[in-house]
Coordinates of C-alpha atoms in Angstrom, one line a residue:
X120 CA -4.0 -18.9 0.7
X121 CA -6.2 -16.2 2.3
X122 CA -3.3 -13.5 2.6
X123 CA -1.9 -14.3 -0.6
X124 CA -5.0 -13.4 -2.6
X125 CA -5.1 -10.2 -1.0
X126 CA -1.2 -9.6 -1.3
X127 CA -1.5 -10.3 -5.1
X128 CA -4.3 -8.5 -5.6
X129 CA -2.3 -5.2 -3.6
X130 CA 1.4 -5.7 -5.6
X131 CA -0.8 -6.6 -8.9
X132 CA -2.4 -2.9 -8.1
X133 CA 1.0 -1.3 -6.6
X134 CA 2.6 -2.8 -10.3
X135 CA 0.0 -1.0 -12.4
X136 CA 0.2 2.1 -10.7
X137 CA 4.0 2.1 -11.0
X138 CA 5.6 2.2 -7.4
X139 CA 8.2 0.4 -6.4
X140 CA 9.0 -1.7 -3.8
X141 CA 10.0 -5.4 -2.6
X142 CA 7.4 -8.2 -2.5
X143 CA 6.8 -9.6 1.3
X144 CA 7.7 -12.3 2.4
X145 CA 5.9 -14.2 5.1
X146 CA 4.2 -10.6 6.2
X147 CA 1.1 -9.0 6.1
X148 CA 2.3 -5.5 4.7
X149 CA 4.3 -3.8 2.0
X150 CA 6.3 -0.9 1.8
X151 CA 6.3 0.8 -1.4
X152 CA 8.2 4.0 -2.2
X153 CA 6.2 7.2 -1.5
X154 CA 5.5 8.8 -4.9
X155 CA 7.4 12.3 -3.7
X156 CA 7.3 13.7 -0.5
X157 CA 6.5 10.7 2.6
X158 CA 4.2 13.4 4.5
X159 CA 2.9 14.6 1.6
X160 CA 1.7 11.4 0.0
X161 CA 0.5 10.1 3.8
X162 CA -2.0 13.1 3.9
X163 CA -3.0 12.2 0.8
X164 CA -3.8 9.0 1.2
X165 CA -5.7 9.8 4.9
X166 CA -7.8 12.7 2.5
X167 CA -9.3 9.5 0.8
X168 CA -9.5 8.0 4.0
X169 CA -6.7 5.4 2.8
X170 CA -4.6 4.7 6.1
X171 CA -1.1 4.0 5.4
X172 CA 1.8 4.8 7.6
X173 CA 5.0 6.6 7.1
X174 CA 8.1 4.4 6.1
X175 CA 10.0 6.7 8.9
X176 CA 7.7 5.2 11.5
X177 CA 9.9 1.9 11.0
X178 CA 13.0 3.3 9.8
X179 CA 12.6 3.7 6.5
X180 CA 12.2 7.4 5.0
X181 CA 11.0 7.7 1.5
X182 CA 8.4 4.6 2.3
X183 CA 4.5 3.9 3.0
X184 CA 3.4 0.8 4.9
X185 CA 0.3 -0.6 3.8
X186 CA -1.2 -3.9 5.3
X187 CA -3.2 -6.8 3.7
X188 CA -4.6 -7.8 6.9
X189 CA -8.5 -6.7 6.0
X190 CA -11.2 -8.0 4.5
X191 CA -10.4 -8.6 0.5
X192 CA -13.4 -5.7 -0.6
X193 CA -11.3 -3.0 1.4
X194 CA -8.5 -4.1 0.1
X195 CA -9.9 -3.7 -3.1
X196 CA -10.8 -0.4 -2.3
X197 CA -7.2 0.5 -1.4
X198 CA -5.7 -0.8 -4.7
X199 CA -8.2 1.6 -6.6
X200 CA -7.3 4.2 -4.3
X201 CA -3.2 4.0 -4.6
X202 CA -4.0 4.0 -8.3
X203 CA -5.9 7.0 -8.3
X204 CA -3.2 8.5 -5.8
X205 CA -0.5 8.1 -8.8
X206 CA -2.7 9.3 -11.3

């Protein structure tokens, strides 16, 4: 119940923003596709000190991995973040 809270509160953000990707399953993470360039978007993200990792890290180009595993206020902070990132 924990994990899902945050994992809805992360795909309800990733939805609004517009980026697509595949809901987990049974996993702590999601790998939404990178709006535009991978590296690009990465450095992005770490300029708002929003740590995701590249999708080619686990074999998929094109991709972000961003985890759920944290307490529920920073992963509020990151859904704010990925939707300013689209904005």
């Amino acid at each position: 119940e924990h994990y899902e809270r945050k994992k809805d509160l992360l795909c309800a953000a990733l939805d609004r923003a517009g980026y697509e990707y595949a809901e987990p399953e049974g996993t702590f993470y999601v790998f939404p596709r990178t709006p535009g360039d991978e590296a690009e978007f990465v450095e992005q993200a770490r300029r708002r000190l929003l740590l995701v990792v590249p999708g080619s890290a686990f074999g998929r180009p094109g991709h972000f991995r961003i985890s759920f595993a944290a307490p529920e206020s920073t992963v509020r902070l990151a859904c704010t973040l990925l939707e300013e990132l689209r904005a």
